[in-house]
Tab-separated table of C-alpha atoms and ligand atoms in Angstrom:
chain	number	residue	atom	x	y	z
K	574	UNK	CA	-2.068	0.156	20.338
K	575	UNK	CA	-3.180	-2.103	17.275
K	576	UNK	CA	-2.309	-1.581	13.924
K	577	UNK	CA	-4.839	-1.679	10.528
K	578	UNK	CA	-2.938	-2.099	7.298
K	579	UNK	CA	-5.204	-1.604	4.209
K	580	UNK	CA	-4.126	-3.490	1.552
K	581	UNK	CA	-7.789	-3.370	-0.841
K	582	UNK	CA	-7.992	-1.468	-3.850
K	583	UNK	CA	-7.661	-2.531	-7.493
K	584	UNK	CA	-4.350	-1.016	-8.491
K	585	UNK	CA	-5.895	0.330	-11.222
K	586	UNK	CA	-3.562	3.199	-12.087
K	587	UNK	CA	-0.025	0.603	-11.704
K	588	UNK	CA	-1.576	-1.661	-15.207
K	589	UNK	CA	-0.885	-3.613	-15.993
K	590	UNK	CA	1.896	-4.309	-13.295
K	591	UNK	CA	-1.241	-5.180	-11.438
K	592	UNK	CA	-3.000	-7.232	-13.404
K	593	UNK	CA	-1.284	-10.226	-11.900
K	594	UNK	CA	-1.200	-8.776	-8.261
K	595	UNK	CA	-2.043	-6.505	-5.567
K	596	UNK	CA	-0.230	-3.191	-6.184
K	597	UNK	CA	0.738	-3.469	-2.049
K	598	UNK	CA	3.392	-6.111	-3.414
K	599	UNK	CA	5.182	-3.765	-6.126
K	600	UNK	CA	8.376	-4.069	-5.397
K	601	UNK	CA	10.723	-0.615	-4.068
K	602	UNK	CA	14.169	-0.684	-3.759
K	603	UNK	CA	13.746	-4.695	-4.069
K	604	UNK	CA	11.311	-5.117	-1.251
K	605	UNK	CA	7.184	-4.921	-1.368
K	606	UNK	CA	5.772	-1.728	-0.534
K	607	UNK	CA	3.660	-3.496	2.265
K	608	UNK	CA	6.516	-4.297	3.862
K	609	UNK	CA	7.476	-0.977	4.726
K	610	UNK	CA	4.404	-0.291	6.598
K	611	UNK	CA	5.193	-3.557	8.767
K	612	UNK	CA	8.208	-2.244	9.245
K	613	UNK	CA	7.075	1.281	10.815
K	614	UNK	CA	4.011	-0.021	12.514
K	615	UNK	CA	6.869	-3.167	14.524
K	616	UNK	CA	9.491	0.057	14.912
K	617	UNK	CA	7.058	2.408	16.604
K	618	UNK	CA	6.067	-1.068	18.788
K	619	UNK	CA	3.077	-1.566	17.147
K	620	UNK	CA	2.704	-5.772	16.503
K	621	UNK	CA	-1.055	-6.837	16.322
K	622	UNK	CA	-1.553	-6.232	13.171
K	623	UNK	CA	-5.022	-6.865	11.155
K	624	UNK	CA	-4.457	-6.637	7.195
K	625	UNK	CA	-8.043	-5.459	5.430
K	626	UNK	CA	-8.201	-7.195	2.143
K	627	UNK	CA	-10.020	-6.629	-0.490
K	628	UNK	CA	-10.895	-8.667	-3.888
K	629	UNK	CA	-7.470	-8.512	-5.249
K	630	UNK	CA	-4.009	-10.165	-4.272
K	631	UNK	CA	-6.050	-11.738	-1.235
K	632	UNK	CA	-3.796	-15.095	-1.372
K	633	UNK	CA	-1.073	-13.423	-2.672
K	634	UNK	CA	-0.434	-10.966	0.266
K	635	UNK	CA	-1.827	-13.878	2.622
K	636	UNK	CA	0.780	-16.177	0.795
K	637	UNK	CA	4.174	-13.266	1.500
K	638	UNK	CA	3.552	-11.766	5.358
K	639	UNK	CA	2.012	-15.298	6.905
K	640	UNK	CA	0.772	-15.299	10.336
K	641	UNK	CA	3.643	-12.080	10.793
K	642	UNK	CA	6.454	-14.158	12.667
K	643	UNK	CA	8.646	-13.619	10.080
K	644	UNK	CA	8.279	-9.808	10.606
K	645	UNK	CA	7.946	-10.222	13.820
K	646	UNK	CA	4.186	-9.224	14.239
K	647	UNK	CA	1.389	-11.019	14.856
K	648	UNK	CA	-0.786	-10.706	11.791
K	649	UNK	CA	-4.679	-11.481	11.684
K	650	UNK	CA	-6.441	-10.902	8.306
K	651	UNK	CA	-9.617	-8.970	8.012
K	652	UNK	CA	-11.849	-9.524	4.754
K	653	UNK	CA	-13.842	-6.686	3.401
K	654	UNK	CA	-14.482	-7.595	-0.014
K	655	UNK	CA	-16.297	-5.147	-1.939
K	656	UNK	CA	-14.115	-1.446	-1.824
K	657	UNK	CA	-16.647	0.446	0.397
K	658	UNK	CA	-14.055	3.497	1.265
K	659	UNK	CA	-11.392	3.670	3.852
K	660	UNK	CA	-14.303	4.274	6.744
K	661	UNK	CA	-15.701	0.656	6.397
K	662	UNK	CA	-12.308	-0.918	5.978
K	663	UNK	CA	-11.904	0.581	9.736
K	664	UNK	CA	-15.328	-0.633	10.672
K	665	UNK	CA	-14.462	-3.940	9.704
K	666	UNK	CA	-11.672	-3.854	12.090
K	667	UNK	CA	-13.815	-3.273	15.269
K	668	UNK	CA	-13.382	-6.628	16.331
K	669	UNK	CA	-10.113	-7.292	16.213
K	670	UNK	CA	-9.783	-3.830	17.462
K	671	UNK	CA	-11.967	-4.299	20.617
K	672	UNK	CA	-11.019	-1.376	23.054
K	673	UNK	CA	-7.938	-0.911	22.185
K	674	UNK	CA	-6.543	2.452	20.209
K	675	UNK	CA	-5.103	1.944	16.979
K	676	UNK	CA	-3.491	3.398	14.109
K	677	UNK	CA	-4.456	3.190	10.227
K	678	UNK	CA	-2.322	3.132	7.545
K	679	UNK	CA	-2.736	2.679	3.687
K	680	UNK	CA	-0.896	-0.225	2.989
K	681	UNK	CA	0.348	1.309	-0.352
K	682	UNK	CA	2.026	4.622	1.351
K	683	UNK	CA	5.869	4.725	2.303
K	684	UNK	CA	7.530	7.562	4.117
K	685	UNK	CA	10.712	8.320	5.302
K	686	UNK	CA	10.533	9.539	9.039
K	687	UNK	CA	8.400	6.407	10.224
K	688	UNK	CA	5.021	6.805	12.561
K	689	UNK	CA	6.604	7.033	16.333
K	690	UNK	CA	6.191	10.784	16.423
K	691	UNK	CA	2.589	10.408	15.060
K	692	UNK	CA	2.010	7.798	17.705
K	693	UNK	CA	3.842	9.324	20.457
K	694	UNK	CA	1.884	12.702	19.798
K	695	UNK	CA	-1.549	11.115	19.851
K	696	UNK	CA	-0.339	9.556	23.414
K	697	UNK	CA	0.270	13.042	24.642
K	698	UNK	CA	-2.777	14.287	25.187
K	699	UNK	CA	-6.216	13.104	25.588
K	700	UNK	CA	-6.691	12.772	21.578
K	701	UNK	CA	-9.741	10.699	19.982
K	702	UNK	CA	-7.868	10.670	16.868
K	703	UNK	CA	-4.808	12.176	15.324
K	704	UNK	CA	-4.047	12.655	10.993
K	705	UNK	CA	-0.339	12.764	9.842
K	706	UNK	CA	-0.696	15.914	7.470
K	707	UNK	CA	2.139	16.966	5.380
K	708	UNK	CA	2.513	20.489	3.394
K	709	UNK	CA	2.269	20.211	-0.295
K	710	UNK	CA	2.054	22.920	-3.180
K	711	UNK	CA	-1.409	22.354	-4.094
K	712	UNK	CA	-3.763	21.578	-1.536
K	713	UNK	CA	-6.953	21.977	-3.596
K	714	UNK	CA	-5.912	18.713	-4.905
K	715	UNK	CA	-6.273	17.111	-0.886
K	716	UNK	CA	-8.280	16.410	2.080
K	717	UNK	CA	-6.954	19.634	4.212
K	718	UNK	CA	-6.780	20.426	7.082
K	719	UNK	CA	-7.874	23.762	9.849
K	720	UNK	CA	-5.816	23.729	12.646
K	721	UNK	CA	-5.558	26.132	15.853
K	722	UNK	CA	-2.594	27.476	17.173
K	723	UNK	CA	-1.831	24.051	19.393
K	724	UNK	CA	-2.113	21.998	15.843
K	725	UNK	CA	-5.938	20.618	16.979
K	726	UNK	CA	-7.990	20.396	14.000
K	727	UNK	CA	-10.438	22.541	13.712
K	728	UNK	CA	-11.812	21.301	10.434
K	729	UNK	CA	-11.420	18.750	7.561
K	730	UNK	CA	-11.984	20.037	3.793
K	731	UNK	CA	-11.900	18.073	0.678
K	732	UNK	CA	-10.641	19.610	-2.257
K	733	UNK	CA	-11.224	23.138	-0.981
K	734	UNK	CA	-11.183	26.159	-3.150
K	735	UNK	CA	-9.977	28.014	-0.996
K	736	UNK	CA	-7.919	26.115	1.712
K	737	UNK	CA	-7.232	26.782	4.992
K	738	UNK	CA	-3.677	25.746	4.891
K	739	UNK	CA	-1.325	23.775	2.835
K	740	UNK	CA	-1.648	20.625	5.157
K	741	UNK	CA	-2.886	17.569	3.599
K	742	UNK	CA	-3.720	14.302	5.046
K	743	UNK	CA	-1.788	11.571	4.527
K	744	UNK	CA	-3.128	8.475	4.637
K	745	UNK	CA	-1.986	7.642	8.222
K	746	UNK	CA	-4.348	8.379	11.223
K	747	UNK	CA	-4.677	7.168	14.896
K	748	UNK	CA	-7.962	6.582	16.630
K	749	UNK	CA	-9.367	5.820	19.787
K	750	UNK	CA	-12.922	3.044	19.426
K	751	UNK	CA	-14.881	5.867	19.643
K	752	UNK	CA	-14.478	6.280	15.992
K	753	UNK	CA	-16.645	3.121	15.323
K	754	UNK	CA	-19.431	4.873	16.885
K	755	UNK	CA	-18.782	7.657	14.317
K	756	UNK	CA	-18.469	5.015	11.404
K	757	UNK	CA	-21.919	3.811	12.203
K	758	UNK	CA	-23.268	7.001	12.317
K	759	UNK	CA	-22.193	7.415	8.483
K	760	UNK	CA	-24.225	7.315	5.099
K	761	UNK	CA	-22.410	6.059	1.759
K	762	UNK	CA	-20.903	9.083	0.243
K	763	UNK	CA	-21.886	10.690	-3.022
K	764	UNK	CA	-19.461	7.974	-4.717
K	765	UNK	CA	-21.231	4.631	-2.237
K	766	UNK	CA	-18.417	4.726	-0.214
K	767	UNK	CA	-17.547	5.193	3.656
K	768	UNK	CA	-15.090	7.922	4.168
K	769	UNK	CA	-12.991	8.146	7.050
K	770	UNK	CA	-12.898	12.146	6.565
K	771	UNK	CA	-16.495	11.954	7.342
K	772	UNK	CA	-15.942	10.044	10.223
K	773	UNK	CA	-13.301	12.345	11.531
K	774	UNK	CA	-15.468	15.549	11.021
K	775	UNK	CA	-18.285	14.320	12.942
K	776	UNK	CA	-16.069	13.534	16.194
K	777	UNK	CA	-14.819	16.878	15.339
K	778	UNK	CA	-18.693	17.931	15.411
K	779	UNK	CA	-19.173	16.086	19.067
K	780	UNK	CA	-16.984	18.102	20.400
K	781	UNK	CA	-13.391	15.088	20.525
K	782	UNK	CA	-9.977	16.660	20.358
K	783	UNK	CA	-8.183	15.922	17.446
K	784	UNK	CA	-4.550	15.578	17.381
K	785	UNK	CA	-2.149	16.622	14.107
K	786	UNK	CA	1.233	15.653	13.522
K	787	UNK	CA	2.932	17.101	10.164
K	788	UNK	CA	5.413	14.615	9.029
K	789	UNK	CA	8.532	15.135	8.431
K	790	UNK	CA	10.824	13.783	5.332
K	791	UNK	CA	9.246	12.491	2.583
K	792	UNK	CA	5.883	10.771	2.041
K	793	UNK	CA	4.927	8.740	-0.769
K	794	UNK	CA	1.249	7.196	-2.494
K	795	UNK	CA	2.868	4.543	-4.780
K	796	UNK	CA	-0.647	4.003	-6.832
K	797	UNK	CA	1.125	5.125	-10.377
K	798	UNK	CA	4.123	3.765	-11.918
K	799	UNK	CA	5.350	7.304	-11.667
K	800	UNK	CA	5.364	7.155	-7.849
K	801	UNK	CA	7.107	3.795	-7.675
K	802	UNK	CA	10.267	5.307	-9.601
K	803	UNK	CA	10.273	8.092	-7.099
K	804	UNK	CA	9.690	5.662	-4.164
K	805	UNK	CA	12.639	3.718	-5.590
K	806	UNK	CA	14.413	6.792	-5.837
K	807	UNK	CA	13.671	7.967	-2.328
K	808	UNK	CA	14.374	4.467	-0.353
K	809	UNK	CA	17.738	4.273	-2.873
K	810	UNK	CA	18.909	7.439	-1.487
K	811	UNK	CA	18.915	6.366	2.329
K	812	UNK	CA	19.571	3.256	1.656
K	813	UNK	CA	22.842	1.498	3.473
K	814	UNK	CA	25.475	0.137	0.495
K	815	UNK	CA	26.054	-3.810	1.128
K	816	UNK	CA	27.938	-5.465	-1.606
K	817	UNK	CA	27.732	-9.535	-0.913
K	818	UNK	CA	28.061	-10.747	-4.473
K	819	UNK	CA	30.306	-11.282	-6.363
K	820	UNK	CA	31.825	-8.394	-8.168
K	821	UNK	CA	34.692	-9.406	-10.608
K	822	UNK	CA	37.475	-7.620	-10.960
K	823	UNK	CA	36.833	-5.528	-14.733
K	824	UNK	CA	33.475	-4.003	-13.006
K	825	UNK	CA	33.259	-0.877	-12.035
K	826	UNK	CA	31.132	-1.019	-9.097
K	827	UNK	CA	30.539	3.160	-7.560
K	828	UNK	CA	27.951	4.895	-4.913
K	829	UNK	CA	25.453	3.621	-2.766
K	830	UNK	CA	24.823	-0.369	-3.854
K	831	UNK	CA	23.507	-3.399	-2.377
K	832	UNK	CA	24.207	-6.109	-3.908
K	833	UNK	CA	22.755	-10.250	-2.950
K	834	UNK	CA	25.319	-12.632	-2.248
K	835	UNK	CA	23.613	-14.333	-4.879
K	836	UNK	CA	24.036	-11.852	-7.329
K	837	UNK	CA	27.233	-11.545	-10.310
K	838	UNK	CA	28.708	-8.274	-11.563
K	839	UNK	CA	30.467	-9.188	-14.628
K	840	UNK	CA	33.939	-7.495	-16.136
K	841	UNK	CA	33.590	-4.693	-17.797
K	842	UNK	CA	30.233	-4.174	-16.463
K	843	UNK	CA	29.315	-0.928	-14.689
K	844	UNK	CA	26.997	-0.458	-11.557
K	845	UNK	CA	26.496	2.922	-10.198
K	846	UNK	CA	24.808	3.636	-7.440
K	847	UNK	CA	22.161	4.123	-5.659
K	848	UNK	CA	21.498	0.893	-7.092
K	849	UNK	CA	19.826	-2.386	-5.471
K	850	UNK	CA	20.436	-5.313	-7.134
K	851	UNK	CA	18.755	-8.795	-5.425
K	852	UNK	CA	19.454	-12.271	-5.437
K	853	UNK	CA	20.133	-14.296	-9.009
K	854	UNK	CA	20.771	-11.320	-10.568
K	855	UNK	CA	23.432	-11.738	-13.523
K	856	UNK	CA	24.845	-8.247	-14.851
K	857	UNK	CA	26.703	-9.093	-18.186
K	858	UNK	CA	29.651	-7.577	-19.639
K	859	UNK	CA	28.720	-4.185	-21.652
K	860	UNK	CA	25.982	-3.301	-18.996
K	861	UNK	CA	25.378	0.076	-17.920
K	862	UNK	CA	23.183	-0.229	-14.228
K	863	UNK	CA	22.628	3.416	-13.282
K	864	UNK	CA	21.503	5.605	-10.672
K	865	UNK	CA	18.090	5.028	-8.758
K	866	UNK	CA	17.937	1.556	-10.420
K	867	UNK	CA	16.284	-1.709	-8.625
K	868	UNK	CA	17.045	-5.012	-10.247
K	869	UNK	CA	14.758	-8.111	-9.092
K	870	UNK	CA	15.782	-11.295	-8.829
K	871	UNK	CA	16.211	-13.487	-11.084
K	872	UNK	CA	17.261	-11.320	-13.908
K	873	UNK	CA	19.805	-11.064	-16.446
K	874	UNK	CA	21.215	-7.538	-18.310
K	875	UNK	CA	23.251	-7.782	-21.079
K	876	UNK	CA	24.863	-4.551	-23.229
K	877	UNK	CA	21.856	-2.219	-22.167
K	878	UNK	CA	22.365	0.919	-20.629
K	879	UNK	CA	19.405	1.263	-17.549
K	880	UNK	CA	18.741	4.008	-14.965
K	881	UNK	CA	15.989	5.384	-12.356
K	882	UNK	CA	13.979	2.448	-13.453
K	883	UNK	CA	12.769	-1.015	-11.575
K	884	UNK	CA	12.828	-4.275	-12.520
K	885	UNK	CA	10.687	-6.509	-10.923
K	886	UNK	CA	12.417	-9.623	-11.411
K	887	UNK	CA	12.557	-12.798	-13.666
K	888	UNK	CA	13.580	-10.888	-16.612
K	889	UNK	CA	16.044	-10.846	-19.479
K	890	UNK	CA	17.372	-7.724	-21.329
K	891	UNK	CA	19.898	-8.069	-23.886
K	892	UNK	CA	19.841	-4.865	-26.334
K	893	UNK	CA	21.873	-1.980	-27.308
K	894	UNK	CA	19.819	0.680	-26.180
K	895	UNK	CA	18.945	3.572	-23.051
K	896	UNK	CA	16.003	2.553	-20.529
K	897	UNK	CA	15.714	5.192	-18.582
K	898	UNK	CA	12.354	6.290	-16.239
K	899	UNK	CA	10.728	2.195	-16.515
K	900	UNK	CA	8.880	0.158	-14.568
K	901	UNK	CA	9.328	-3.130	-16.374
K	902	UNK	CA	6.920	-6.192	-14.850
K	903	UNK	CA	8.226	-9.362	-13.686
K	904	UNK	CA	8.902	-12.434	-16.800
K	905	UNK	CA	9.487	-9.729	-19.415
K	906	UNK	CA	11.922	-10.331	-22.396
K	907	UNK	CA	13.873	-7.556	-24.021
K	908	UNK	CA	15.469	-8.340	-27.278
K	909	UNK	CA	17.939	-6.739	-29.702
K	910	UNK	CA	15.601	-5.975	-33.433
K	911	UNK	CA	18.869	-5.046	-35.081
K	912	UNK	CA	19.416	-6.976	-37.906
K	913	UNK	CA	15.798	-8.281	-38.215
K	914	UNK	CA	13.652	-7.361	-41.187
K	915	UNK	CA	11.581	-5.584	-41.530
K	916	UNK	CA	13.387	-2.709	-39.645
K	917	UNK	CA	11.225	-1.995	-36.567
K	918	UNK	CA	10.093	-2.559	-32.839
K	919	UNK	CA	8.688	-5.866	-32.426
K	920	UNK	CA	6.035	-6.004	-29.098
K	921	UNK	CA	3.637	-7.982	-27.487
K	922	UNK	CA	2.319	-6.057	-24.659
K	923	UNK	CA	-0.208	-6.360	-22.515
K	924	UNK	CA	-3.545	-4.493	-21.599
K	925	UNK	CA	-3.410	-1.156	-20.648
K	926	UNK	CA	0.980	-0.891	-21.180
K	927	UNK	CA	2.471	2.194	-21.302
K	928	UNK	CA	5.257	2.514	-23.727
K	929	UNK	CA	7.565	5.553	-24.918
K	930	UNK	CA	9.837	4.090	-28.332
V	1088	UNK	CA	-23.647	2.463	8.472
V	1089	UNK	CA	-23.401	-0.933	10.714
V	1090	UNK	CA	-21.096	-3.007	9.710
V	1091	UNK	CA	-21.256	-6.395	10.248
V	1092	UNK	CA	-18.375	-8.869	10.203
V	1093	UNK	CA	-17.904	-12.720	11.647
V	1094	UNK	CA	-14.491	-13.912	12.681
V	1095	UNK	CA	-13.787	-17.555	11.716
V	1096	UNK	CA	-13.708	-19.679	15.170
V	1097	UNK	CA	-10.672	-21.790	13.388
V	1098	UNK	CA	-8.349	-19.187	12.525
V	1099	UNK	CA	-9.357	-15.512	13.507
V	1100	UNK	CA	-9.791	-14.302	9.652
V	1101	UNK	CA	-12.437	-12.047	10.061
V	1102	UNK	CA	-14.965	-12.000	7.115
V	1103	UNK	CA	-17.596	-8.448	6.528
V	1104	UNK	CA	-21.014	-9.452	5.525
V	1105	UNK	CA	-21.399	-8.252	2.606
V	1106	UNK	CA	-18.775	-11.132	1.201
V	1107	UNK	CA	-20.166	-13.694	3.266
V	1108	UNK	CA	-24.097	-12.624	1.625
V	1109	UNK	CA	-22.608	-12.587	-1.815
V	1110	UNK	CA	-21.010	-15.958	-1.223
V	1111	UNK	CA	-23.996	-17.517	1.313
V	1112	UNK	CA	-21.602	-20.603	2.103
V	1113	UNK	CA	-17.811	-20.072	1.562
V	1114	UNK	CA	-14.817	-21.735	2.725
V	1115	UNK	CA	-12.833	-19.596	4.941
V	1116	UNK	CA	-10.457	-16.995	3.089
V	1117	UNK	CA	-7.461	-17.241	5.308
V	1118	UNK	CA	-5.071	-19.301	3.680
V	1119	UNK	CA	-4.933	-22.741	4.129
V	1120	UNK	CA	-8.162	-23.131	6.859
V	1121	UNK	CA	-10.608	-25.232	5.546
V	1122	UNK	CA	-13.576	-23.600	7.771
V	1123	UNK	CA	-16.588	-23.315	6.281
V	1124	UNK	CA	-18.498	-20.014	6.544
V	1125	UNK	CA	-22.374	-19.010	5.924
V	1126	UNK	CA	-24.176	-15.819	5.716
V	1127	UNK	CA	-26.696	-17.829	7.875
V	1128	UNK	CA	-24.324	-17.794	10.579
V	1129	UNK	CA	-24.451	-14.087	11.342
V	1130	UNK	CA	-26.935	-13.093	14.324
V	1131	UNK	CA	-30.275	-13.161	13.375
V	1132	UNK	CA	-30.695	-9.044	13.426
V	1133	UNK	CA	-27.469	-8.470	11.761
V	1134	UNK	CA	-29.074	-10.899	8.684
V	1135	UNK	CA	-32.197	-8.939	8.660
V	1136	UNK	CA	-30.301	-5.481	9.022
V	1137	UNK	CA	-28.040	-6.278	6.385
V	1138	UNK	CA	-30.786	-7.529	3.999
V	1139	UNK	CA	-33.200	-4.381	4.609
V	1140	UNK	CA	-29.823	-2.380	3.427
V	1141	UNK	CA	-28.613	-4.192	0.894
V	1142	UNK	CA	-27.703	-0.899	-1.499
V	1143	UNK	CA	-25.391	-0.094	0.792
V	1144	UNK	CA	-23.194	-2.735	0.816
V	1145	UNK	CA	-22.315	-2.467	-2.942
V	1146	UNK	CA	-21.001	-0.079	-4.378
Y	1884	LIG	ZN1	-10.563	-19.688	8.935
């Protein structure tokens, strides 16, 4: 079994985060999103990995995972340039592919329960493919899918009116090489691009068994900042409380934290978790970290009271005042206006920011 | 829809056509190999399929 990992897209619902990078390499819970992925695909023993980049972040992800032996994996890198859908993405992977089964997964997506059981389900039986499919509230807003009795899809629907079920597909599949035979068989969508639902219907047309597997725990798209902070949240919750730095003895340090060795809790500081908190990370005296809270490296707090929010890293706050529900990008500066006149917010932000004052 | 790739012989980055037409001669994308890679390369067929359907490769 070989693992596909795409990492294309613009990111254009996470700007302007991702004007300066690929949104795979937002960070949750202090660690890229892409990561994750590796993570699963090494745990359920998946290691040849090919990464399908597109335009953006090429060097940049190139530049953070390496040839894999730092994860582990052996990574190859797969170049499909122009954003032709998720279908041609997979076709571009034929080669490194070759006979071998494999299983795709958006390199943007995070959930909790891992892909063994979606693996180890496809192995079962004599499958052709098998979707990870999760129940949500409104499927007319998914791909969904039929199934029988035995959980074989019957049918794939986009966006139905009327759906069959409440299982949607997440954006995690597994497929034999016969699917490349269905991928050339495609025509460009109404929108120009390859989709792998199409690809999936017409082996479901020829007559292939198709396997399901509804996951378990939670599942997350991180394309908006929304779904970062609730990312954050979820990886926060389950994460395992390390405190390395240095926590002096006026902090109040509480809950579920990990803190870098590298990191200082100053007195009279307060920290409460789930909070992660990463390497060169000063927290002054007066600072309020709260729950669901990342802090990248590199990054001072002073007096401000911040919770369920991220910080990317190499940034300074120093201010009197509640951020709560932020996604702040990495180099930003956050000043005190009290005192300065004219009364009033003072901002330069960049294109396509999204502030609440 | 065939899709055509070529995998650089230096380091296995694999490259689809349609980057390797828009670029004709590139240097290899995989960090750090200085390969050089040209549309002109491709098989013969795959050129001439890719070219007779060029719409489809852009969006
Ligand atoms: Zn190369």
């Amino acid at each position: 079994m070989k693992g596909v990992l795409l990492s294309g897209g613009t990111g254009s619902r996470l700007r302007p985060i991702t004007h300066t990078g690929p949104k795979q390499l937002v960070p949750v819970a202090n660690k890229p999103v892409i990561e994750y992925a590796i993570q699963d695909l090494k745990a359920a023993g998946v290691t040849d990995i090919g990464i399908v980049l597109g335009h953006k972040g090429r060097t940049a992800i190139q530049e953070l995972l390496g040839d894999g032996s730092a994860y582990g994996v052996d990574i190859t890198y797969i170049i499909q340039g122009e954003p032709l859908g998720l279908a041609h993405a997979a076709g571009c992977a034929r080669d490194f592919v070759g006979d071998d089964d494999f299983v795709m997964y958006l390199g943007d997506n995070i959930l909790k329960a891992g892909i063994v059981d979606l693996i180890e389900s496809f192995d079962a039986g004599e499958y052709d493919a098998g979707i990870a499919l999760q129940s949500v509230d409104s499927p007319q807003q998914f791909g969904v899918a039929d199934l029988d009795d035995d959980g074989t899809v019957r049918n794939l629907v986009e966006k139905p009116d009327n759906p069959p079920s409440n299982l949607a597909l997440v954006g995690i599949y597994v497929f034999s090489p016969v699917i490349f035979d269905a991928i050339e068989r495609l025509e460009p969508s109404w929108r120009g691009e390859l989709e792998i639902t199409d690809a999936i219907q017409l082996l479901i047309d020829d007559g292939c068994d198709i396997d399901s597997h509804v996951v378990t725990g939670w599942w997350k798209d991180t394309g908006k900042p929304v779904d970062i902070l609730e990312a954050n949240r979820l990886v926060l919750e389950d994460q395992t409380p390390e405190i390395r730095g240095q926590v002096d003895s006026g902090a109040e340090v509480t809950g579920s934290v990990e803190i870098d060795e590298s990191a200082v809790i100053d007195s009279d500081a307060v920290v409460r978790g789930p909070v992660s908190i990463a390497s060169d990370v000063n927290i002054k005296p007066g600072t309020y970290v709260g729950p669901y809270t990342s802090i990248g490296s590199n990054t001072t707090l002073a007096n401000v009271h911040i919770e369920n929010s991220v910080v990317i890293g190499d940034t300074t706050i120093n201010a009197n005042e509640r951020i709560v529900d932020s996604l702040i990008g990495r180099g930003t500066t956050v000043e005190s206006a009290a005192g300065s006149l004219p009364e009033g917010r003072r901002l330069v932000v960049g294109e396509n920011s999204n502030l609440k004052l | 829809m065939r899709i055509i790739t070529d995998t650089c012989s230096e380091c296995g980055t694999v490259v689809a056509a349609n980057e390797l037409e828009a670029e004709r001669i590139m240097q290899c994308p995989g960090l750090s190999c200085d390969a050089i890679l040209r549309f002109a390369d491709l098989p013969e067929d795959a050129r001439r399929y890719f070219l007779n359907h060029h719409d489809e490769y852009e969006l």
